mmCIF file of C-alpha atoms and ligand atoms in Angstrom:
data_model
loop_
_atom_site.group_PDB
_atom_site.id
_atom_site.type_symbol
_atom_site.label_atom_id
_atom_site.label_comp_id
_atom_site.label_asym_id
_atom_site.label_seq_id
_atom_site.Cartn_x
_atom_site.Cartn_y
_atom_site.Cartn_z
ATOM 1 C CA MET A 1 -7.008 23.281 49.616
ATOM 2 C CA LYS A 2 -8.857 20.210 48.405
ATOM 3 C CA GLU A 3 -6.687 17.117 48.135
ATOM 4 C CA VAL A 4 -7.284 14.980 45.075
ATOM 5 C CA LEU A 5 -5.652 11.665 44.269
ATOM 6 C CA VAL A 6 -4.373 11.438 40.700
ATOM 7 C CA THR A 7 -3.476 7.923 39.561
ATOM 8 C CA GLY A 8 -1.177 7.934 36.547
ATOM 9 C CA GLY A 9 -0.393 11.564 37.346
ATOM 10 C CA LEU A 10 2.990 11.490 35.604
ATOM 11 C CA GLY A 11 1.584 10.386 32.246
ATOM 12 C CA PHE A 12 0.721 12.483 29.206
ATOM 13 C CA ILE A 13 -2.808 13.482 30.227
ATOM 14 C CA GLY A 14 -2.336 12.993 33.974
ATOM 15 C CA SER A 15 0.621 15.382 34.223
ATOM 16 C CA GLU A 16 -1.107 18.168 32.258
ATOM 17 C CA THR A 17 -4.136 17.716 34.478
ATOM 18 C CA VAL A 18 -1.988 17.913 37.615
ATOM 19 C CA VAL A 19 -0.615 21.272 36.399
ATOM 20 C CA THR A 20 -4.122 22.548 35.664
ATOM 21 C CA LEU A 21 -5.390 21.335 39.037
ATOM 22 C CA ILE A 22 -2.613 23.184 40.853
ATOM 23 C CA GLU A 23 -3.393 26.325 38.866
ATOM 24 C CA HIS A 24 -7.007 26.032 40.025
ATOM 25 C CA GLY A 25 -6.089 25.735 43.686
ATOM 26 C CA TYR A 26 -6.361 21.972 44.143
ATOM 27 C CA HIS A 27 -3.736 19.926 45.935
ATOM 28 C CA PRO A 28 -3.004 16.884 43.760
ATOM 29 C CA VAL A 29 -1.354 13.778 45.201
ATOM 30 C CA ILE A 30 0.179 11.585 42.525
ATOM 31 C CA VAL A 31 0.495 7.831 42.401
ATOM 32 C CA ASP A 32 2.214 6.345 39.372
ATOM 33 C CA ASP A 33 4.209 3.149 38.955
ATOM 34 C CA CYS A 34 6.276 4.788 36.192
ATOM 35 C CA SER A 35 5.640 1.824 33.883
ATOM 36 C CA ASN A 36 5.000 4.334 31.109
ATOM 37 C CA ALA A 37 6.105 7.653 32.613
ATOM 38 C CA LYS A 38 9.284 9.226 33.922
ATOM 39 C CA GLU A 39 9.893 10.433 37.447
ATOM 40 C CA ALA A 40 11.500 13.564 35.976
ATOM 41 C CA VAL A 41 7.988 14.723 35.100
ATOM 42 C CA LEU A 42 7.511 15.606 38.767
ATOM 43 C CA GLU A 43 10.274 18.237 38.704
ATOM 44 C CA ARG A 44 8.886 19.617 35.492
ATOM 45 C CA ILE A 45 5.480 20.024 37.127
ATOM 46 C CA GLU A 46 7.227 21.937 39.899
ATOM 47 C CA THR A 47 9.099 24.122 37.390
ATOM 48 C CA ILE A 48 5.822 25.097 35.721
ATOM 49 C CA THR A 49 3.686 25.596 38.821
ATOM 50 C CA GLY A 50 6.140 26.286 41.654
ATOM 51 C CA PHE A 51 4.484 23.460 43.582
ATOM 52 C CA LYS A 52 5.755 19.927 44.078
ATOM 53 C CA PRO A 53 2.912 17.491 44.634
ATOM 54 C CA SER A 54 3.326 14.480 46.926
ATOM 55 C CA PHE A 55 4.305 11.509 44.822
ATOM 56 C CA TYR A 56 4.146 7.776 45.510
ATOM 57 C CA LYS A 57 5.801 5.367 43.115
ATOM 58 C CA ILE A 58 3.434 2.463 43.516
ATOM 59 C CA ASP A 59 1.278 0.114 41.521
ATOM 60 C CA ILE A 60 -2.315 0.850 42.500
ATOM 61 C CA ARG A 61 -2.969 -2.903 42.669
ATOM 62 C CA ASP A 62 -0.673 -3.012 45.702
ATOM 63 C CA HIS A 63 -3.446 -2.739 48.257
ATOM 64 C CA GLN A 64 -1.215 -2.222 51.268
ATOM 65 C CA LYS A 65 0.818 0.588 49.757
ATOM 66 C CA LEU A 66 -2.234 2.337 48.357
ATOM 67 C CA HIS A 67 -3.863 1.955 51.768
ATOM 68 C CA GLU A 68 -0.970 3.948 53.263
ATOM 69 C CA VAL A 69 -1.586 6.757 50.757
ATOM 70 C CA PHE A 70 -5.282 6.924 51.622
ATOM 71 C CA LYS A 71 -4.377 6.937 55.319
ATOM 72 C CA GLU A 72 -1.944 9.813 54.960
ATOM 73 C CA HIS A 73 -4.311 12.071 53.045
ATOM 74 C CA SER A 74 -7.893 13.149 53.047
ATOM 75 C CA PHE A 75 -9.101 12.998 49.477
ATOM 76 C CA PHE A 76 -12.043 14.934 48.169
ATOM 77 C CA ALA A 77 -11.952 12.988 44.903
ATOM 78 C CA VAL A 78 -9.944 10.558 42.819
ATOM 79 C CA LEU A 79 -8.980 11.140 39.190
ATOM 80 C CA HIS A 80 -8.146 7.759 37.738
ATOM 81 C CA PHE A 81 -5.822 7.935 34.727
ATOM 82 C CA ALA A 82 -3.541 4.970 35.404
ATOM 83 C CA GLY A 83 -3.781 2.162 32.898
ATOM 84 C CA PHE A 84 -2.178 0.484 29.933
ATOM 85 C CA LYS A 85 -3.265 2.209 26.747
ATOM 86 C CA ALA A 86 -1.682 0.742 23.627
ATOM 87 C CA VAL A 87 -4.458 -0.714 21.485
ATOM 88 C CA GLY A 88 -2.224 -3.016 19.388
ATOM 89 C CA GLU A 89 -0.304 -4.270 22.399
ATOM 90 C CA SER A 90 -3.570 -5.080 24.166
ATOM 91 C CA VAL A 91 -4.412 -7.542 21.387
ATOM 92 C CA GLN A 92 -1.059 -9.281 21.931
ATOM 93 C CA LYS A 93 -1.211 -9.181 25.729
ATOM 94 C CA PRO A 94 -4.869 -9.404 26.740
ATOM 95 C CA LEU A 95 -4.264 -10.870 30.201
ATOM 96 C CA GLU A 96 -1.841 -8.110 31.136
ATOM 97 C CA TYR A 97 -4.368 -5.491 30.042
ATOM 98 C CA TYR A 98 -7.320 -7.015 31.887
ATOM 99 C CA GLU A 99 -5.213 -7.676 34.954
ATOM 100 C CA ASN A 100 -3.660 -4.221 35.090
ATOM 101 C CA ASN A 101 -6.586 -2.034 34.059
ATOM 102 C CA LEU A 102 -9.387 -3.908 35.812
ATOM 103 C CA GLY A 103 -7.268 -4.914 38.797
ATOM 104 C CA GLY A 104 -6.159 -1.290 39.217
ATOM 105 C CA ALA A 105 -9.679 0.105 39.051
ATOM 106 C CA LEU A 106 -11.064 -2.473 41.490
ATOM 107 C CA SER A 107 -8.255 -1.943 43.966
ATOM 108 C CA LEU A 108 -8.882 1.787 43.836
ATOM 109 C CA LEU A 109 -12.642 1.452 44.282
ATOM 110 C CA ARG A 110 -12.155 -0.862 47.258
ATOM 111 C CA LEU A 111 -9.972 1.690 49.008
ATOM 112 C CA MET A 112 -12.276 4.557 48.110
ATOM 113 C CA LYS A 113 -15.072 2.568 49.723
ATOM 114 C CA GLU A 114 -13.017 1.843 52.818
ATOM 115 C CA PHE A 115 -12.008 5.479 53.273
ATOM 116 C CA MET A 116 -15.393 6.826 52.169
ATOM 117 C CA VAL A 117 -13.980 8.837 49.299
ATOM 118 C CA LYS A 118 -17.116 9.067 47.214
ATOM 119 C CA ASN A 119 -16.115 11.088 44.164
ATOM 120 C CA LEU A 120 -14.424 9.569 41.120
ATOM 121 C CA ILE A 121 -13.486 10.897 37.703
ATOM 122 C CA PHE A 122 -12.517 8.172 35.259
ATOM 123 C CA SER A 123 -10.577 8.457 32.004
ATOM 124 C CA SER A 124 -12.757 6.663 29.544
ATOM 125 C CA SER A 125 -12.546 6.803 25.792
ATOM 126 C CA ALA A 126 -14.516 7.323 22.597
ATOM 127 C CA THR A 127 -13.546 3.733 21.853
ATOM 128 C CA VAL A 128 -16.581 2.613 23.910
ATOM 129 C CA TYR A 129 -18.835 3.783 21.032
ATOM 130 C CA GLY A 130 -17.324 1.181 18.691
ATOM 131 C CA ASN A 131 -17.739 1.756 14.953
ATOM 132 C CA PRO A 132 -20.096 4.750 14.738
ATOM 133 C CA THR A 133 -23.312 4.298 12.809
ATOM 134 C CA GLU A 134 -24.502 7.809 13.642
ATOM 135 C CA LEU A 135 -22.542 11.029 14.152
ATOM 136 C CA PRO A 136 -21.772 13.025 16.191
ATOM 137 C CA LEU A 137 -21.320 10.526 19.000
ATOM 138 C CA LEU A 138 -23.605 11.284 21.926
ATOM 139 C CA GLU A 139 -23.349 10.181 25.532
ATOM 140 C CA THR A 140 -26.829 8.644 25.255
ATOM 141 C CA MET A 141 -25.740 6.216 22.549
ATOM 142 C CA GLU A 142 -25.171 2.610 23.445
ATOM 143 C CA ARG A 143 -21.756 1.205 24.158
ATOM 144 C CA LYS A 144 -20.675 -1.320 21.570
ATOM 145 C CA GLU A 145 -18.413 -4.300 21.886
ATOM 146 C CA ALA A 146 -14.811 -3.128 21.688
ATOM 147 C CA THR A 147 -12.511 -4.404 18.947
ATOM 148 C CA ASN A 148 -9.594 -4.870 21.369
ATOM 149 C CA PRO A 149 -8.928 -5.648 25.053
ATOM 150 C CA TYR A 150 -7.866 -2.053 25.808
ATOM 151 C CA GLY A 151 -11.282 -0.761 24.715
ATOM 152 C CA GLU A 152 -12.991 -3.613 26.535
ATOM 153 C CA THR A 153 -11.345 -2.559 29.823
ATOM 154 C CA LYS A 154 -12.746 0.963 29.360
ATOM 155 C CA ILE A 155 -16.230 -0.449 28.777
ATOM 156 C CA MET A 156 -15.957 -2.761 31.774
ATOM 157 C CA ILE A 157 -14.772 -0.024 34.127
ATOM 158 C CA GLU A 158 -17.668 2.153 32.949
ATOM 159 C CA ARG A 159 -20.069 -0.714 33.769
ATOM 160 C CA ILE A 160 -18.473 -1.399 37.144
ATOM 161 C CA SER A 161 -18.815 2.302 38.002
ATOM 162 C CA GLU A 162 -22.471 2.323 36.984
ATOM 163 C CA ASP A 163 -23.235 -0.753 39.060
ATOM 164 C CA TYR A 164 -21.402 0.711 42.016
ATOM 165 C CA VAL A 165 -23.311 3.997 41.890
ATOM 166 C CA LYS A 166 -26.602 2.091 41.569
ATOM 167 C CA ALA A 167 -25.769 0.205 44.747
ATOM 168 C CA ASN A 168 -24.354 3.277 46.491
ATOM 169 C CA PRO A 169 -26.408 6.280 45.361
ATOM 170 C CA GLU A 170 -24.436 8.678 47.555
ATOM 171 C CA TRP A 171 -21.437 8.132 45.260
ATOM 172 C CA ASN A 172 -20.568 10.375 42.309
ATOM 173 C CA VAL A 173 -18.728 9.107 39.267
ATOM 174 C CA ILE A 174 -18.021 11.107 36.137
ATOM 175 C CA LEU A 175 -16.941 9.097 33.122
ATOM 176 C CA LEU A 176 -15.041 11.314 30.720
ATOM 177 C CA ARG A 177 -14.893 9.924 27.209
ATOM 178 C CA TYR A 178 -11.800 11.360 25.601
ATOM 179 C CA PHE A 179 -11.545 11.787 21.882
ATOM 180 C CA ASN A 180 -7.978 12.301 20.519
ATOM 181 C CA PRO A 181 -5.793 14.360 22.855
ATOM 182 C CA ILE A 182 -2.789 15.936 21.167
ATOM 183 C CA GLY A 183 -0.350 18.799 21.749
ATOM 184 C CA ALA A 184 1.822 19.487 24.750
ATOM 185 C CA HIS A 185 2.308 22.032 27.508
ATOM 186 C CA PRO A 186 3.348 25.331 25.843
ATOM 187 C CA SER A 187 6.451 25.406 28.083
ATOM 188 C CA SER A 188 7.672 22.307 26.149
ATOM 189 C CA LEU A 189 8.298 20.643 29.506
ATOM 190 C CA LEU A 190 5.405 18.189 29.386
ATOM 191 C CA GLY A 191 4.071 16.220 26.451
ATOM 192 C CA GLU A 192 3.492 12.836 24.924
ATOM 193 C CA ASP A 193 6.554 10.690 25.447
ATOM 194 C CA PRO A 194 6.013 7.285 23.877
ATOM 195 C CA GLN A 195 8.486 4.451 24.344
ATOM 196 C CA GLY A 196 9.796 3.068 21.064
ATOM 197 C CA ILE A 197 7.874 3.562 17.844
ATOM 198 C CA PRO A 198 4.882 5.830 18.445
ATOM 199 C CA ASN A 199 1.469 4.239 17.873
ATOM 200 C CA ASN A 200 -0.395 7.519 17.751
ATOM 201 C CA LEU A 201 -0.466 9.937 14.877
ATOM 202 C CA LEU A 202 0.832 13.155 16.403
ATOM 203 C CA PRO A 203 3.888 11.768 18.191
ATOM 204 C CA TYR A 204 4.803 9.984 14.976
ATOM 205 C CA VAL A 205 4.438 13.154 12.904
ATOM 206 C CA SER A 206 6.549 15.039 15.473
ATOM 207 C CA GLN A 207 9.336 12.479 15.198
ATOM 208 C CA VAL A 208 9.256 12.854 11.418
ATOM 209 C CA ALA A 209 9.332 16.648 11.857
ATOM 210 C CA ILE A 210 12.597 16.561 13.831
ATOM 211 C CA GLY A 211 14.137 14.019 11.447
ATOM 212 C CA LYS A 212 14.058 11.091 13.836
ATOM 213 C CA ARG A 213 11.943 9.097 11.383
ATOM 214 C CA ASP A 214 12.033 9.679 7.683
ATOM 215 C CA HIS A 215 8.358 9.567 6.815
ATOM 216 C CA LEU A 216 4.877 8.943 8.120
ATOM 217 C CA THR A 217 2.784 6.059 6.840
ATOM 218 C CA VAL A 218 -0.841 7.072 6.422
ATOM 219 C CA PHE A 219 -2.937 4.042 7.313
ATOM 220 C CA GLY A 220 -5.251 3.853 4.311
ATOM 221 C CA ASN A 221 -6.708 6.407 1.908
ATOM 222 C CA ASP A 222 -9.617 4.345 0.651
ATOM 223 C CA TYR A 223 -12.082 5.105 3.431
ATOM 224 C CA ASP A 224 -15.458 6.620 2.664
ATOM 225 C CA THR A 225 -14.370 10.137 3.694
ATOM 226 C CA PRO A 226 -13.755 13.268 1.567
ATOM 227 C CA ASP A 227 -10.003 12.612 1.131
ATOM 228 C CA GLY A 228 -10.128 8.880 1.852
ATOM 229 C CA THR A 229 -8.229 9.059 5.167
ATOM 230 C CA CYS A 230 -9.717 8.500 8.628
ATOM 231 C CA ILE A 231 -11.326 11.326 10.543
ATOM 232 C CA ARG A 232 -10.856 11.916 14.274
ATOM 233 C CA ASP A 233 -11.711 14.618 16.783
ATOM 234 C CA TYR A 234 -8.343 15.998 17.979
ATOM 235 C CA LEU A 235 -8.277 18.230 21.038
ATOM 236 C CA HIS A 236 -5.448 20.016 22.820
ATOM 237 C CA VAL A 237 -4.396 18.136 25.936
ATOM 238 C CA LEU A 238 -4.645 21.350 27.989
ATOM 239 C CA ASP A 239 -8.286 21.700 26.975
ATOM 240 C CA LEU A 240 -8.745 18.111 28.059
ATOM 241 C CA ALA A 241 -7.021 18.876 31.367
ATOM 242 C CA GLU A 242 -9.419 21.783 31.930
ATOM 243 C CA GLY A 243 -12.297 19.382 31.284
ATOM 244 C CA HIS A 244 -11.248 17.532 34.433
ATOM 245 C CA VAL A 245 -11.369 20.673 36.541
ATOM 246 C CA ALA A 246 -14.849 21.342 35.143
ATOM 247 C CA ALA A 247 -15.829 17.773 36.068
ATOM 248 C CA LEU A 248 -14.505 18.262 39.609
ATOM 249 C CA LYS A 249 -16.688 21.358 39.979
ATOM 250 C CA LYS A 250 -19.643 19.350 38.682
ATOM 251 C CA ILE A 251 -18.985 16.573 41.163
ATOM 252 C CA GLU A 252 -19.532 19.028 44.018
ATOM 253 C CA GLU A 253 -23.188 19.113 42.926
ATOM 254 C CA LYS A 254 -23.386 15.387 43.750
ATOM 255 C CA PRO A 255 -24.625 14.362 40.306
ATOM 256 C CA GLY A 256 -24.503 10.573 40.785
ATOM 257 C CA LEU A 257 -23.194 8.981 37.615
ATOM 258 C CA GLU A 258 -22.656 11.205 34.597
ATOM 259 C CA ILE A 259 -20.932 10.718 31.257
ATOM 260 C CA TYR A 260 -19.349 13.486 29.190
ATOM 261 C CA ASN A 261 -17.600 13.480 25.845
ATOM 262 C CA LEU A 262 -14.472 15.607 25.791
ATOM 263 C CA GLY A 263 -13.724 16.578 22.205
ATOM 264 C CA THR A 264 -14.038 19.604 19.917
ATOM 265 C CA GLY A 265 -17.081 18.410 17.985
ATOM 266 C CA HIS A 266 -15.048 18.736 14.810
ATOM 267 C CA GLY A 267 -13.342 15.988 12.824
ATOM 268 C CA SER A 268 -10.042 16.228 10.918
ATOM 269 C CA SER A 269 -8.633 13.730 8.456
ATOM 270 C CA VAL A 270 -5.078 12.392 8.636
ATOM 271 C CA LEU A 271 -4.153 14.509 5.608
ATOM 272 C CA GLU A 272 -5.672 17.598 7.244
ATOM 273 C CA ILE A 273 -3.550 16.948 10.315
ATOM 274 C CA ILE A 274 -0.419 16.737 8.178
ATOM 275 C CA ARG A 275 -1.341 20.043 6.516
ATOM 276 C CA ALA A 276 -2.103 21.767 9.829
ATOM 277 C CA TYR A 277 1.232 20.537 11.204
ATOM 278 C CA GLU A 278 3.079 21.821 8.148
ATOM 279 C CA GLU A 279 1.366 25.210 8.381
ATOM 280 C CA ALA A 280 2.039 25.507 12.110
ATOM 281 C CA THR A 281 5.725 24.641 11.846
ATOM 282 C CA GLY A 282 6.666 25.674 8.296
ATOM 283 C CA LEU A 283 8.119 22.178 7.801
ATOM 284 C CA LYS A 284 7.399 19.541 5.201
ATOM 285 C CA ILE A 285 6.150 16.205 6.550
ATOM 286 C CA PRO A 286 6.996 13.446 4.069
ATOM 287 C CA TYR A 287 4.398 10.694 4.018
ATOM 288 C CA GLU A 288 3.427 7.556 2.145
ATOM 289 C CA ILE A 289 0.073 5.905 1.849
ATOM 290 C CA GLY A 290 0.056 2.446 3.393
ATOM 291 C CA PRO A 291 -2.592 -0.190 4.068
ATOM 292 C CA ARG A 292 -5.399 0.280 6.553
ATOM 293 C CA ARG A 293 -4.648 -0.458 10.200
ATOM 294 C CA ALA A 294 -6.824 -3.215 11.677
ATOM 295 C CA GLY A 295 -9.565 -1.948 13.959
ATOM 296 C CA ASP A 296 -9.562 1.707 12.780
ATOM 297 C CA VAL A 297 -13.015 3.241 12.412
ATOM 298 C CA PRO A 298 -13.442 5.588 9.421
ATOM 299 C CA VAL A 299 -14.936 8.589 11.222
ATOM 300 C CA CYS A 300 -15.269 9.536 14.870
ATOM 301 C CA TYR A 301 -16.147 12.889 16.403
ATOM 302 C CA ALA A 302 -17.877 14.044 19.553
ATOM 303 C CA GLY A 303 -21.179 15.639 20.281
ATOM 304 C CA VAL A 304 -20.105 18.328 22.738
ATOM 305 C CA GLU A 305 -23.373 19.969 23.760
ATOM 306 C CA LYS A 306 -23.715 18.067 27.036
ATOM 307 C CA ALA A 307 -20.253 19.072 28.261
ATOM 308 C CA LYS A 308 -20.867 22.668 27.165
ATOM 309 C CA LYS A 309 -24.188 22.897 28.919
ATOM 310 C CA GLU A 310 -23.484 20.991 32.107
ATOM 311 C CA LEU A 311 -19.737 21.381 32.624
ATOM 312 C CA HIS A 312 -19.520 24.859 31.074
ATOM 313 C CA TRP A 313 -16.503 23.515 29.251
ATOM 314 C CA GLU A 314 -15.451 23.537 25.635
ATOM 315 C CA ALA A 315 -12.189 23.005 23.786
ATOM 316 C CA LYS A 316 -10.724 26.411 22.960
ATOM 317 C CA ARG A 317 -7.279 25.834 21.509
ATOM 318 C CA SER A 318 -6.731 25.459 17.770
ATOM 319 C CA LEU A 319 -5.373 22.493 15.885
ATOM 320 C CA LYS A 320 -2.437 24.620 14.771
ATOM 321 C CA ASP A 321 -1.567 25.562 18.366
ATOM 322 C CA ALA A 322 -1.700 21.898 19.311
ATOM 323 C CA CYS A 323 0.597 20.970 16.400
ATOM 324 C CA LEU A 324 3.055 23.706 17.281
ATOM 325 C CA ASP A 325 3.101 22.729 20.966
ATOM 326 C CA ALA A 326 3.637 19.078 20.004
ATOM 327 C CA TYR A 327 6.501 20.047 17.711
ATOM 328 C CA ASN A 328 8.185 22.310 20.251
ATOM 329 C CA PHE A 329 7.979 19.572 22.868
ATOM 330 C CA GLN A 330 9.506 17.022 20.502
ATOM 331 C CA LYS A 331 12.268 19.446 19.482
ATOM 332 C CA ARG A 332 13.169 20.201 23.069
ATOM 333 C CA ASN A 333 12.973 16.548 24.122
ATOM 334 C CA PRO A 334 14.208 14.672 21.045
ATOM 335 C CA ASP A 335 14.777 11.491 23.043
ATOM 336 C CA GLY A 336 11.864 11.972 25.369
ATOM 337 C CA ILE A 337 11.771 13.228 28.961
ATOM 338 C CA LYS A 338 14.940 12.426 30.885
HETATM 339 N N1 UDP B 401 -2.487 7.066 11.816
HETATM 340 C C1 UDP B 401 -1.719 7.005 10.662
HETATM 341 N N2 UDP B 401 -0.383 6.752 10.777
HETATM 342 C C2 UDP B 401 0.223 6.564 11.975
HETATM 343 C C3 UDP B 401 -0.567 6.622 13.150
HETATM 344 C C4 UDP B 401 -1.927 6.874 13.037
HETATM 345 O O1 UDP B 401 -2.231 7.193 9.548
HETATM 346 O O2 UDP B 401 1.440 6.306 12.000
HETATM 347 C C5 UDP B 401 -3.939 7.352 11.706
HETATM 348 C C6 UDP B 401 -4.827 6.253 12.256
HETATM 349 O O3 UDP B 401 -5.111 5.312 11.253
HETATM 350 C C7 UDP B 401 -6.064 7.036 12.680
HETATM 351 C C8 UDP B 401 -5.504 8.391 13.081
HETATM 352 O O4 UDP B 401 -4.222 8.484 12.486
HETATM 353 O O5 UDP B 401 -6.923 7.228 11.584
HETATM 354 C C9 UDP B 401 -5.393 8.571 14.582
HETATM 355 O O6 UDP B 401 -4.699 7.465 15.105
HETATM 356 P P1 UDP B 401 -4.244 7.379 16.614
HETATM 357 O O7 UDP B 401 -3.593 6.053 16.809
HETATM 358 O O8 UDP B 401 -3.464 8.596 16.965
HETATM 359 O O9 UDP B 401 -5.604 7.480 17.430
HETATM 360 P P2 UDP B 401 -6.896 6.521 17.485
HETATM 361 O O10 UDP B 401 -8.030 7.356 16.987
HETATM 362 O O11 UDP B 401 -6.646 5.332 16.659
HETATM 363 O O12 UDP B 401 -7.032 6.220 18.923
#
């Protein structure tokens, strides 16, 4: 069985990917500092898969401790999810974001170099495209300056990876640019578990659905879109997880550096999401229209042809399934994972 290191493997996307990796015969080893994830996720992964991955509760910037992990295992590849991810918070705490996200990536790359682990899959984001001037967004389009430090760290880690592969052509790095992952594991055991008030749309809607919050605020309905609300490309987190397995298969071909969008290729407005959620659950989601949120782009959706053609991957699950899975997770874990 191929051992793969998964940083941030207890988080929302990391944990779903760990499950999918196990189901595809890989042997994931998790490192997570639990700064934004619960240790209980590990048992839940075991409940779903019957397999308990090795887990190290460490900060990947702790060189010595990460060194021990590399020494104990023989990794075929690293999947790097770990990082701070709250856009608004990154504006308030830029140093923490640069220090954690860049420091983490550099520490990881240094150890990969030392142990000659030459395959990396990095969680990048559609945020690197900035405010789209042309749609759909294609991997060949230029990166723009990010509107916040979180996005800037994604851009910088992409650049660092590119420079590293240029200098070390025997390395393989796949940058996966995620669009908007939503949903949860259908078992309701794993899902998005934000601390405090959710920043993202779906967790917020789910908390309204179970009565934890009384209504959703829609951030602006005066955008130049058919219903005036922002459009995003929402994909089921399990589809996203499968995208990583497809990328791991691709990496065996030694592709050098490649970039893939992971999205559905289809955009939905905030109001369409509310409707889909209501149809999936039979519930009413009360909402109010509020002001625009700073930094939001009006429309963003992926071009998915490259991933289809080269990774043989496409998002298969419906928006309704994702809404229902998100709701069931929230209902079963009203106060998050414990
Ligand atoms: N949104 C909203 N109300 C909320 C949270 C989000 O109207 O409470 C909107 C937000 O303006 C954006 C979309 O939902 O248009 C998706 O936001 P999210 O933060 O989930 O993802 P983003 O695309 O910003 O990374």
